[in-house]
Amino acid sequence: MSYIAVKGTHDIYGDEADGYSYIQNVFRAIAELYGYRGIETPILEYTNLFERSTGESSDVVRKEMYTFLDKGERSVTLRPEGTAGVVRSIIEHKLYATSDLPLKVYYTGPVFRYERPQLGRYRQFLQAGVECVGEDSPYLDAECICLAMQTFSMLGFKNLKLKVNTLGDAETRKKYRDALQEFFASKIDDMCDDCKQRLKLNPMRILDCKVPEDQERVKDAPKMKDYLSPEAEERFYKTLSIINDMGIEYEIDDNLVRGLDYYGHIVFEVHALSDAGKDYGALAGGGHYDGMLSTLGGPSEYDSGVGFGLGVERLYSMMKDNGLLNDVAHKLDIYLMPIGESVLDECYELLENIRLIGYSAIMPFKTAKLGSMFKKAERSGAKFALIIGDEELEKGVAQLKNLATKQQKEVHLATLDEELDAAFAEIEEHEEGCDCPQCQEKNEQKAE
Ligand code: AMP
């Protein structure tokens, strides 16, 4: 009997785990720059939360949720997206009444969708997202888009494509749905079963259909922009002018409707292009939502919100393909090498002290030949080896070897913190002043 990960899930370890941490750390740092604070909500929620907010007409709710009865016969669901849980939490704790508005929160965590697993598509994947709730302004919508774009550019993406569309206000969407229903009525018999359902539940979803023949039929469908109320139109172009003033380029995509039911006004997706112009698909998607708080029993005066979610798996694989993760794998600072059993106790004490100073360090706890320890030190990626035998201990010194340059010098254990600080500062200076290809690459990355 062998055990394997559940279909569509995956383990994250080694360089990949370092990459995921890096992406999440950059995302958190940028979100905090924009005044967002962290929030963690449970992965498990009562099923009706998603039915009510994410929407019964969305593919996610109709087909993709991991829903089951718990031992108390309550229907619970592994969250398929982040927004519903966050909004539920805001209402449950009346955060709109006890905090200044808008409430700005960010989260990272796993979400679950029963989709067909394929490249870049998992059943458990990691999303990072923000929600800004309780105040309505095109500036907040634009700011949210800037935050998303800023995150990607901090991660090193250069060729980004921002696709935007408006889903208008409630009046616009009503008129537009009617127009779509009329347009597709004569075509629907030849369309896929999903589209037949969509026509009844929410015809805007048809625009999102991935079946090639249906996509052809969608091309001539009425466009949302022709049904916008004057207010919704003004709102859309105001938001676009703000992001335009921030130097962000965008492309209006009439068929961008997003998969979830709660959106209104501006919706967006960020795509990344490879140097060869290849579109990797959506890295992040989001938009403005109205009515979500009141739909879930909260007060309607705080109903407006805007947010986005990005998929860490997709981001990671694109960054890896484009060489944007070359320098983010966790590097060890020091590999401590005890020469002989007799120095193990002292070396272990020293190891803990080095960690307290703030340098990452490991050592082997079994004695080994110097050559084999050097091989392990190099494999560990450590910057320095610190070598200590009986003779060194007696003199209160150690040999500090730079594993890249192979230069070695004696350091005093009594002043080890200063000696290590100086040695690491030297590496930094070396990189800055050096014109070898590796150092130049690092310097360019730092400068960016
Ligand atoms: P959505 O909540 O559908 O707007 O998705 C937001 C982001 O999550 C997308 O832009 C993708 O990067 C990512 N994503 C969505 N579905 C999956 C999936 N099944 N596997 C991996 N990433 C996904």
GROMACS .gro file of C-alpha atoms and ligand atoms in nm:
model
  471
    1MET     CA    1   0.000   0.000   0.000
    2SER     CA    2   0.147   0.336  -0.093
    3TYR     CA    3   0.007   0.676  -0.006
    4ILE     CA    4  -0.011   0.967  -0.246
    5ALA     CA    5  -0.143   1.323  -0.227
    6VAL     CA    6  -0.512   1.366  -0.314
    7LYS     CA    7  -0.570   1.430  -0.688
    8GLY     CA    8  -0.532   1.798  -0.771
    9THR     CA    9  -0.339   1.879  -0.452
   10HIS     CA   10   0.035   1.912  -0.424
   11ASP     CA   11   0.315   1.932  -0.168
   12ILE     CA   12   0.526   2.245  -0.152
   13TYR     CA   13   0.884   2.196  -0.035
   14GLY     CA   14   1.245   2.299  -0.096
   15ASP     CA   15   1.298   2.589  -0.340
   16GLU     CA   16   0.926   2.597  -0.412
   17ALA     CA   17   0.846   2.656  -0.042
   18ASP     CA   18   1.103   2.940  -0.036
   19GLY     CA   19   0.945   3.086  -0.352
   20TYR     CA   20   0.595   3.071  -0.205
   21SER     CA   21   0.712   3.244   0.115
   22TYR     CA   22   0.885   3.511  -0.089
   23ILE     CA   23   0.574   3.580  -0.299
   24GLN     CA   24   0.354   3.600   0.010
   25ASN     CA   25   0.601   3.824   0.193
   26VAL     CA   26   0.619   4.068  -0.099
   27PHE     CA   27   0.240   4.066  -0.126
   28ARG     CA   28   0.200   4.133   0.249
   29ALA     CA   29   0.459   4.412   0.244
   30ILE     CA   30   0.285   4.589  -0.046
   31ALA     CA   31  -0.062   4.544   0.110
   32GLU     CA   32   0.070   4.699   0.432
   33LEU     CA   33   0.211   4.993   0.234
   34TYR     CA   34  -0.147   5.055   0.120
   35GLY     CA   35  -0.279   5.047   0.479
   36TYR     CA   36  -0.414   4.691   0.477
   37ARG     CA   37  -0.397   4.464   0.785
   38GLY     CA   38  -0.396   4.088   0.796
   39ILE     CA   39  -0.706   3.877   0.853
   40GLU     CA   40  -0.738   3.499   0.886
   41THR     CA   41  -1.075   3.336   0.854
   42PRO     CA   42  -1.152   2.964   0.880
   43ILE     CA   43  -1.106   2.743   0.577
   44LEU     CA   44  -1.435   2.574   0.668
   45GLU     CA   45  -1.759   2.775   0.645
   46TYR     CA   46  -2.126   2.687   0.640
   47THR     CA   47  -2.224   2.610   0.282
   48ASN     CA   48  -2.502   2.868   0.262
   49LEU     CA   49  -2.244   3.148   0.294
   50PHE     CA   50  -2.104   3.072  -0.051
   51GLU     CA   51  -2.444   2.995  -0.203
   52ARG     CA   52  -2.568   3.333  -0.087
   53SER     CA   53  -2.263   3.553  -0.157
   54THR     CA   54  -2.041   3.388  -0.417
   55GLY     CA   55  -2.362   3.314  -0.598
   56GLU     CA   56  -2.573   3.017  -0.703
   57SER     CA   57  -2.520   3.096  -1.071
   58SER     CA   58  -2.140   3.085  -1.053
   59ASP     CA   59  -1.960   2.773  -1.179
   60VAL     CA   60  -1.768   2.767  -0.853
   61VAL     CA   61  -2.082   2.720  -0.643
   62ARG     CA   62  -2.272   2.506  -0.894
   63LYS     CA   63  -2.001   2.255  -0.967
   64GLU     CA   64  -1.677   2.303  -0.786
   65MET     CA   65  -1.735   2.319  -0.411
   66TYR     CA   66  -1.605   2.063  -0.162
   67THR     CA   67  -1.924   2.035   0.039
   68PHE     CA   68  -2.006   1.770   0.298
   69LEU     CA   69  -2.207   1.707   0.612
   70ASP     CA   70  -2.006   1.720   0.934
   71LYS     CA   71  -2.074   1.478   1.218
   72GLY     CA   72  -2.347   1.711   1.343
   73GLU     CA   73  -2.521   1.687   1.003
   74ARG     CA   74  -2.438   2.051   0.920
   75SER     CA   75  -2.352   2.125   0.559
   76VAL     CA   76  -2.002   2.275   0.550
   77THR     CA   77  -1.777   2.374   0.260
   78LEU     CA   78  -1.403   2.417   0.216
   79ARG     CA   79  -1.379   2.779   0.101
   80PRO     CA   80  -1.362   2.810  -0.278
   81GLU     CA   81  -1.255   3.178  -0.260
   82GLY     CA   82  -1.155   3.434   0.000
   83THR     CA   83  -1.403   3.721  -0.015
   84ALA     CA   84  -1.715   3.556   0.130
   85GLY     CA   85  -1.543   3.447   0.454
   86VAL     CA   86  -1.386   3.789   0.503
   87VAL     CA   87  -1.719   3.969   0.455
   88ARG     CA   88  -1.893   3.718   0.686
   89SER     CA   89  -1.630   3.792   0.951
   90ILE     CA   90  -1.668   4.170   0.909
   91ILE     CA   91  -2.044   4.138   0.965
   92GLU     CA   92  -2.022   3.883   1.247
   93HIS     CA   93  -1.780   4.102   1.445
   94LYS     CA   94  -1.941   4.431   1.335
   95LEU     CA   95  -1.597   4.549   1.229
   96TYR     CA   96  -1.760   4.826   1.024
   97ALA     CA   97  -1.885   4.981   1.351
   98THR     CA   98  -1.563   4.953   1.551
   99SER     CA   99  -1.303   5.047   1.290
  100ASP     CA  100  -1.245   5.347   1.070
  101LEU     CA  101  -1.376   5.295   0.720
  102PRO     CA  102  -1.290   5.169   0.472
  103LEU     CA  103  -1.185   4.843   0.632
  104LYS     CA  104  -0.877   4.719   0.452
  105VAL     CA  105  -0.775   4.359   0.507
  106TYR     CA  106  -0.546   4.114   0.333
  107TYR     CA  107  -0.525   3.737   0.358
  108THR     CA  108  -0.332   3.443   0.224
  109GLY     CA  109  -0.446   3.083   0.249
  110PRO     CA  110  -0.561   2.772   0.065
  111VAL     CA  111  -0.884   2.758  -0.135
  112PHE     CA  112  -1.051   2.448  -0.280
  113ARG     CA  113  -1.226   2.397  -0.611
  114TYR     CA  114  -1.323   2.066  -0.766
  115GLU     CA  115  -1.189   2.149  -1.112
  116ARG     CA  116  -1.026   1.927  -1.370
  117PRO     CA  117  -0.659   1.930  -1.266
  118GLN     CA  118  -0.426   2.052  -1.541
  119LEU     CA  119  -0.123   2.275  -1.579
  120GLY     CA  120  -0.170   2.576  -1.348
  121ARG     CA  121  -0.505   2.443  -1.224
  122TYR     CA  122  -0.527   2.265  -0.891
  123ARG     CA  123  -0.804   2.153  -0.658
  124GLN     CA  124  -0.628   2.303  -0.358
  125PHE     CA  125  -0.435   2.619  -0.435
  126LEU     CA  126  -0.304   2.916  -0.247
  127GLN     CA  127  -0.467   3.254  -0.288
  128ALA     CA  128  -0.352   3.589  -0.157
  129GLY     CA  129  -0.603   3.869  -0.167
  130VAL     CA  130  -0.727   4.199  -0.031
  131GLU     CA  131  -1.071   4.335   0.050
  132CYS     CA  132  -1.149   4.701   0.107
  133VAL     CA  133  -1.500   4.734   0.247
  134GLY     CA  134  -1.742   4.998   0.373
  135GLU     CA  135  -1.676   5.301   0.156
  136ASP     CA  136  -1.753   5.367  -0.207
  137SER     CA  137  -1.516   5.559  -0.429
  138PRO     CA  138  -1.361   5.514  -0.772
  139TYR     CA  139  -1.033   5.609  -0.600
  140LEU     CA  140  -1.058   5.298  -0.381
  141ASP     CA  141  -1.127   5.082  -0.687
  142ALA     CA  142  -0.828   5.237  -0.865
  143GLU     CA  143  -0.609   5.204  -0.557
  144CYS     CA  144  -0.688   4.832  -0.539
  145ILE     CA  145  -0.581   4.789  -0.902
  146CYS     CA  146  -0.261   4.986  -0.832
  147LEU     CA  147  -0.190   4.755  -0.537
  148ALA     CA  148  -0.225   4.448  -0.757
  149MET     CA  149  -0.003   4.595  -1.029
  150GLN     CA  150   0.253   4.712  -0.772
  151THR     CA  151   0.273   4.361  -0.625
  152PHE     CA  152   0.350   4.212  -0.965
  153SER     CA  153   0.603   4.473  -1.056
  154MET     CA  154   0.780   4.429  -0.718
  155LEU     CA  155   0.795   4.058  -0.797
  156GLY     CA  156   0.984   4.148  -1.114
  157PHE     CA  157   0.716   4.120  -1.384
  158LYS     CA  158   0.768   4.363  -1.667
  159ASN     CA  159   0.519   4.265  -1.934
  160LEU     CA  160   0.189   4.294  -1.755
  161LYS     CA  161  -0.147   4.324  -1.922
  162LEU     CA  162  -0.432   4.472  -1.723
  163LYS     CA  163  -0.773   4.380  -1.864
  164VAL     CA  164  -1.070   4.576  -1.734
  165ASN     CA  165  -1.441   4.587  -1.790
  166THR     CA  166  -1.742   4.729  -1.612
  167LEU     CA  167  -2.040   4.530  -1.498
  168GLY     CA  168  -2.223   4.854  -1.432
  169ASP     CA  169  -2.481   4.912  -1.161
  170ALA     CA  170  -2.788   4.700  -1.081
  171GLU     CA  171  -3.001   4.883  -1.340
  172THR     CA  172  -2.734   4.831  -1.610
  173ARG     CA  173  -2.699   4.463  -1.532
  174LYS     CA  174  -3.076   4.408  -1.542
  175LYS     CA  175  -3.104   4.568  -1.888
  176TYR     CA  176  -2.796   4.387  -2.011
  177ARG     CA  177  -2.916   4.046  -1.888
  178ASP     CA  178  -3.245   4.098  -2.072
  179ALA     CA  179  -3.058   4.188  -2.390
  180LEU     CA  180  -2.836   3.880  -2.362
  181GLN     CA  181  -3.135   3.657  -2.296
  182GLU     CA  182  -3.299   3.785  -2.610
  183PHE     CA  183  -2.980   3.751  -2.814
  184PHE     CA  184  -2.903   3.393  -2.707
  185ALA     CA  185  -3.265   3.267  -2.709
  186SER     CA  186  -3.243   3.162  -3.074
  187LYS     CA  187  -2.892   3.012  -3.039
  188ILE     CA  188  -2.908   2.833  -2.708
  189ASP     CA  189  -3.026   2.495  -2.840
  190ASP     CA  190  -2.690   2.454  -3.017
  191MET     CA  191  -2.484   2.566  -2.720
  192CYS     CA  192  -2.324   2.363  -2.438
  193ASP     CA  193  -2.528   2.238  -2.141
  194ASP     CA  194  -2.353   2.483  -1.908
  195CYS     CA  195  -2.460   2.775  -2.128
  196LYS     CA  196  -2.819   2.646  -2.124
  197GLN     CA  197  -2.807   2.666  -1.742
  198ARG     CA  198  -2.630   3.003  -1.754
  199LEU     CA  199  -2.899   3.151  -1.976
  200LYS     CA  200  -3.154   3.083  -1.703
  201LEU     CA  201  -2.942   3.171  -1.399
  202ASN     CA  202  -2.719   3.453  -1.523
  203PRO     CA  203  -2.669   3.500  -1.899
  204MET     CA  204  -2.359   3.715  -1.842
  205ARG     CA  205  -2.173   3.393  -1.754
  206ILE     CA  206  -2.217   3.278  -2.116
  207LEU     CA  207  -1.959   3.540  -2.218
  208ASP     CA  208  -1.708   3.346  -2.009
  209CYS     CA  209  -1.774   3.009  -2.179
  210LYS     CA  210  -1.457   2.826  -2.279
  211VAL     CA  211  -1.617   2.601  -2.546
  212PRO     CA  212  -1.468   2.723  -2.881
  213GLU     CA  213  -1.798   2.705  -3.078
  214ASP     CA  214  -1.977   2.901  -2.804
  215GLN     CA  215  -1.698   3.157  -2.797
  216GLU     CA  216  -1.764   3.219  -3.165
  217ARG     CA  217  -2.134   3.281  -3.092
  218VAL     CA  218  -2.042   3.518  -2.809
  219LYS     CA  219  -1.847   3.744  -3.044
  220ASP     CA  220  -2.159   3.918  -3.179
  221ALA     CA  221  -2.339   3.937  -2.845
  222PRO     CA  222  -2.452   4.276  -2.714
  223LYS     CA  223  -2.181   4.466  -2.526
  224MET     CA  224  -2.224   4.583  -2.168
  225LYS     CA  225  -2.084   4.925  -2.256
  226ASP     CA  226  -2.392   4.994  -2.473
  227TYR     CA  227  -2.626   4.938  -2.176
  228LEU     CA  228  -2.445   5.139  -1.908
  229SER     CA  229  -2.651   5.389  -1.715
  230PRO     CA  230  -2.496   5.739  -1.735
  231GLU     CA  231  -2.384   5.709  -1.369
  232ALA     CA  232  -2.223   5.369  -1.426
  233GLU     CA  233  -2.047   5.498  -1.738
  234GLU     CA  234  -1.915   5.806  -1.560
  235ARG     CA  235  -1.795   5.587  -1.273
  236PHE     CA  236  -1.610   5.352  -1.508
  237TYR     CA  237  -1.429   5.625  -1.697
  238LYS     CA  238  -1.341   5.809  -1.376
  239THR     CA  239  -1.176   5.492  -1.238
  240LEU     CA  240  -0.991   5.443  -1.567
  241SER     CA  241  -0.867   5.802  -1.568
  242ILE     CA  242  -0.725   5.758  -1.215
  243ILE     CA  243  -0.530   5.446  -1.309
  244ASN     CA  244  -0.424   5.610  -1.633
  245ASP     CA  245  -0.283   5.904  -1.434
  246MET     CA  246  -0.082   5.650  -1.233
  247GLY     CA  247   0.082   5.541  -1.559
  248ILE     CA  248  -0.095   5.205  -1.566
  249GLU     CA  249  -0.190   5.082  -1.911
  250TYR     CA  250  -0.508   4.883  -1.955
  251GLU     CA  251  -0.714   4.714  -2.219
  252ILE     CA  252  -1.095   4.707  -2.209
  253ASP     CA  253  -1.221   4.352  -2.255
  254ASP     CA  254  -1.599   4.348  -2.319
  255ASN     CA  255  -1.623   3.979  -2.235
  256LEU     CA  256  -1.457   4.000  -1.896
  257VAL     CA  257  -1.737   3.915  -1.654
  258ARG     CA  258  -1.544   3.726  -1.381
  259GLY     CA  259  -1.663   3.397  -1.240
  260LEU     CA  260  -1.828   3.510  -0.917
  261ASP     CA  261  -2.170   3.665  -0.879
  262TYR     CA  262  -2.108   3.960  -0.651
  263TYR     CA  263  -1.921   4.195  -0.886
  264GLY     CA  264  -2.050   4.529  -1.016
  265HIS     CA  265  -1.877   4.830  -1.172
  266ILE     CA  266  -1.512   4.774  -1.252
  267VAL     CA  267  -1.374   4.421  -1.279
  268PHE     CA  268  -1.018   4.339  -1.375
  269GLU     CA  269  -0.766   4.068  -1.444
  270VAL     CA  270  -0.390   4.092  -1.452
  271HIS     CA  271  -0.215   3.882  -1.714
  272ALA     CA  272   0.159   3.843  -1.762
  273LEU     CA  273   0.323   3.804  -2.098
  274SER     CA  274   0.653   3.623  -2.145
  275ASP     CA  275   0.928   3.799  -2.342
  276ALA     CA  276   0.799   3.615  -2.648
  277GLY     CA  277   0.454   3.764  -2.586
  278LYS     CA  278   0.298   3.438  -2.459
  279ASP     CA  279  -0.005   3.502  -2.235
  280TYR     CA  280   0.012   3.280  -1.925
  281GLY     CA  281  -0.351   3.343  -1.827
  282ALA     CA  282  -0.483   3.540  -1.534
  283LEU     CA  283  -0.246   3.591  -1.243
  284ALA     CA  284  -0.503   3.779  -1.043
  285GLY     CA  285  -0.861   3.885  -1.073
  286GLY     CA  286  -1.095   4.106  -0.881
  287GLY     CA  287  -1.320   4.403  -0.890
  288HIS     CA  288  -1.577   4.616  -0.720
  289TYR     CA  289  -1.873   4.457  -0.542
  290ASP     CA  290  -2.197   4.603  -0.417
  291GLY     CA  291  -2.462   4.454  -0.196
  292MET     CA  292  -2.249   4.183  -0.043
  293LEU     CA  293  -2.282   4.304   0.319
  294SER     CA  294  -2.658   4.345   0.304
  295THR     CA  295  -2.696   4.014   0.120
  296LEU     CA  296  -2.530   3.848   0.418
  297GLY     CA  297  -2.739   4.034   0.675
  298GLY     CA  298  -2.509   4.334   0.732
  299PRO     CA  299  -2.606   4.700   0.711
  300SER     CA  300  -2.658   4.826   0.357
  301GLU     CA  301  -2.484   5.160   0.417
  302TYR     CA  302  -2.145   4.981   0.416
  303ASP     CA  303  -2.224   4.765   0.116
  304SER     CA  304  -1.949   4.873  -0.121
  305GLY     CA  305  -1.628   4.683  -0.150
  306VAL     CA  306  -1.340   4.614  -0.383
  307GLY     CA  307  -1.081   4.339  -0.380
  308PHE     CA  308  -0.873   4.096  -0.576
  309GLY     CA  309  -0.724   3.751  -0.537
  310LEU     CA  310  -0.404   3.621  -0.688
  311GLY     CA  311  -0.303   3.260  -0.735
  312VAL     CA  312   0.035   3.181  -0.583
  313GLU     CA  313   0.085   2.855  -0.779
  314ARG     CA  314   0.050   3.026  -1.116
  315LEU     CA  315   0.260   3.317  -1.006
  316TYR     CA  316   0.533   3.086  -0.883
  317SER     CA  317   0.554   2.884  -1.203
  318MET     CA  318   0.560   3.195  -1.422
  319MET     CA  319   0.827   3.353  -1.206
  320LYS     CA  320   1.032   3.034  -1.222
  321ASP     CA  321   1.000   3.013  -1.603
  322ASN     CA  322   1.104   3.376  -1.636
  323GLY     CA  323   1.404   3.353  -1.402
  324LEU     CA  324   1.249   3.581  -1.139
  325LEU     CA  325   1.318   3.349  -0.847
  326ASN     CA  326   1.691   3.293  -0.893
  327ASP     CA  327   1.795   3.462  -0.574
  328VAL     CA  328   1.511   3.390  -0.336
  329ALA     CA  329   1.586   3.033  -0.222
  330HIS     CA  330   1.670   3.036   0.148
  331LYS     CA  331   2.048   3.053   0.193
  332LEU     CA  332   2.216   2.936   0.507
  333ASP     CA  333   2.470   3.173   0.661
  334ILE     CA  334   2.704   2.938   0.842
  335TYR     CA  335   2.791   2.568   0.836
  336LEU     CA  336   2.973   2.490   1.159
  337MET     CA  337   3.227   2.206   1.134
  338PRO     CA  338   3.334   2.031   1.453
  339ILE     CA  339   3.662   1.846   1.407
  340GLY     CA  340   3.632   1.541   1.631
  341GLU     CA  341   3.390   1.416   1.895
  342SER     CA  342   3.568   1.608   2.173
  343VAL     CA  343   3.451   1.950   2.055
  344LEU     CA  344   3.082   1.862   1.993
  345ASP     CA  345   2.951   2.009   2.323
  346GLU     CA  346   3.131   2.342   2.281
  347CYS     CA  347   3.039   2.361   1.914
  348TYR     CA  348   2.672   2.305   1.991
  349GLU     CA  349   2.678   2.587   2.247
  350LEU     CA  350   2.847   2.809   1.990
  351LEU     CA  351   2.589   2.710   1.725
  352GLU     CA  352   2.304   2.830   1.947
  353ASN     CA  353   2.494   3.154   2.017
  354ILE     CA  354   2.544   3.219   1.646
  355ARG     CA  355   2.169   3.178   1.594
  356LEU     CA  356   2.104   3.422   1.879
  357ILE     CA  357   2.327   3.679   1.708
  358GLY     CA  358   2.092   3.642   1.409
  359TYR     CA  359   2.278   3.421   1.162
  360SER     CA  360   2.125   3.098   1.037
  361ALA     CA  361   2.353   2.806   1.112
  362ILE     CA  362   2.363   2.427   1.122
  363MET     CA  363   2.625   2.168   1.212
  364PRO     CA  364   2.655   1.790   1.182
  365PHE     CA  365   2.611   1.610   1.513
  366LYS     CA  366   2.812   1.310   1.404
  367THR     CA  367   3.182   1.349   1.345
  368ALA     CA  368   3.275   1.328   0.980
  369LYS     CA  369   3.577   1.379   0.758
  370LEU     CA  370   3.651   1.742   0.672
  371GLY     CA  371   3.607   1.672   0.299
  372SER     CA  372   3.258   1.529   0.344
  373MET     CA  373   3.160   1.822   0.571
  374PHE     CA  374   3.273   2.067   0.302
  375LYS     CA  375   3.062   1.887   0.044
  376LYS     CA  376   2.757   1.912   0.270
  377ALA     CA  377   2.836   2.278   0.349
  378GLU     CA  378   2.843   2.358  -0.021
  379ARG     CA  379   2.522   2.169  -0.088
  380SER     CA  380   2.356   2.360   0.199
  381GLY     CA  381   2.430   2.689   0.019
  382ALA     CA  382   2.600   2.830   0.332
  383LYS     CA  383   2.808   3.141   0.280
  384PHE     CA  384   3.071   3.050   0.538
  385ALA     CA  385   3.212   2.741   0.703
  386LEU     CA  386   3.327   2.785   1.063
  387ILE     CA  387   3.579   2.516   1.150
  388ILE     CA  388   3.669   2.427   1.508
  389GLY     CA  389   3.895   2.153   1.645
  390ASP     CA  390   4.067   2.097   1.984
  391GLU     CA  391   4.352   2.327   1.892
  392GLU     CA  392   4.120   2.616   1.798
  393LEU     CA  393   3.914   2.570   2.115
  394GLU     CA  394   4.223   2.588   2.330
  395LYS     CA  395   4.323   2.916   2.164
  396GLY     CA  396   3.964   3.052   2.168
  397VAL     CA  397   3.953   3.087   1.788
  398ALA     CA  398   3.791   2.930   1.480
  399GLN     CA  399   3.867   2.923   1.107
  400LEU     CA  400   3.611   3.115   0.901
  401LYS     CA  401   3.609   3.014   0.534
  402ASN     CA  402   3.416   3.199   0.264
  403LEU     CA  403   3.274   2.912   0.061
  404ALA     CA  404   3.250   3.118  -0.259
  405THR     CA  405   3.597   3.278  -0.264
  406LYS     CA  406   3.762   2.999  -0.059
  407GLN     CA  407   3.941   3.266   0.146
  408GLN     CA  408   3.996   3.162   0.506
  409LYS     CA  409   4.088   3.358   0.816
  410GLU     CA  410   4.115   3.306   1.188
  411VAL     CA  411   3.845   3.468   1.403
  412HIS     CA  412   3.825   3.508   1.783
  413LEU     CA  413   3.533   3.339   1.955
  414ALA     CA  414   3.515   3.609   2.224
  415THR     CA  415   3.430   3.869   1.956
  416LEU     CA  416   3.257   3.635   1.712
  417ASP     CA  417   2.951   3.861   1.665
  418GLU     CA  418   3.168   4.151   1.542
  419GLU     CA  419   3.386   3.922   1.330
  420LEU     CA  420   3.079   3.771   1.162
  421ASP     CA  421   2.917   4.111   1.103
  422ALA     CA  422   3.239   4.229   0.937
  423ALA     CA  423   3.266   3.915   0.723
  424PHE     CA  424   2.907   3.942   0.599
  425ALA     CA  425   2.949   4.316   0.535
  426GLU     CA  426   3.253   4.231   0.324
  427ILE     CA  427   3.043   3.996   0.108
  428GLU     CA  428   2.790   4.277   0.050
  429GLU     CA  429   3.065   4.523  -0.041
  430HIS     CA  430   3.228   4.268  -0.265
  431GLU     CA  431   2.902   4.221  -0.455
  432GLU     CA  432   2.858   4.596  -0.492
  433GLY     CA  433   3.213   4.660  -0.614
  434CYS     CA  434   3.261   4.347  -0.821
  435ASP     CA  435   3.210   4.322  -1.194
  436CYS     CA  436   3.194   3.943  -1.219
  437PRO     CA  437   2.869   3.829  -1.393
  438GLN     CA  438   2.712   3.679  -1.074
  439CYS     CA  439   2.772   3.991  -0.862
  440GLN     CA  440   2.657   4.219  -1.143
  441GLU     CA  441   2.334   4.024  -1.178
  442LYS     CA  442   2.272   4.049  -0.802
  443ASN     CA  443   2.346   4.422  -0.807
  444GLU     CA  444   2.104   4.478  -1.093
  445GLN     CA  445   1.835   4.285  -0.906
  446LYS     CA  446   1.897   4.491  -0.590
  447ALA     CA  447   1.884   4.815  -0.789
  448GLU     CA  448   1.549   4.717  -0.940
  449AMP     P1  449  -1.061   3.372  -0.909
  449AMP     O1  450  -1.096   3.364  -0.763
  449AMP     O2  451  -1.125   3.265  -0.992
  449AMP     O3  452  -1.073   3.508  -0.965
  449AMP     O4  453  -0.906   3.338  -0.917
  449AMP     C1  454  -0.804   3.427  -0.874
  449AMP     C2  455  -0.671   3.372  -0.914
  449AMP     O5  456  -0.652   3.243  -0.853
  449AMP     C3  457  -0.658   3.344  -1.063
  449AMP     O6  458  -0.617   3.458  -1.130
  449AMP     C4  459  -0.552   3.236  -1.066
  449AMP     O7  460  -0.423   3.292  -1.055
  449AMP     C5  461  -0.579   3.158  -0.940
  449AMP     N1  462  -0.656   3.036  -0.963
  449AMP     C6  463  -0.789   3.023  -0.989
  449AMP     N2  464  -0.824   2.895  -1.000
  449AMP     C7  465  -0.712   2.822  -0.982
  449AMP     C8  466  -0.682   2.682  -0.979
  449AMP     N3  467  -0.776   2.591  -0.995
  449AMP     N4  468  -0.554   2.644  -0.957
  449AMP     C9  469  -0.457   2.735  -0.937
  449AMP     N5  470  -0.479   2.868  -0.937
  449AMP    C10  471  -0.603   2.911  -0.959
   0.00000   0.00000   0.00000
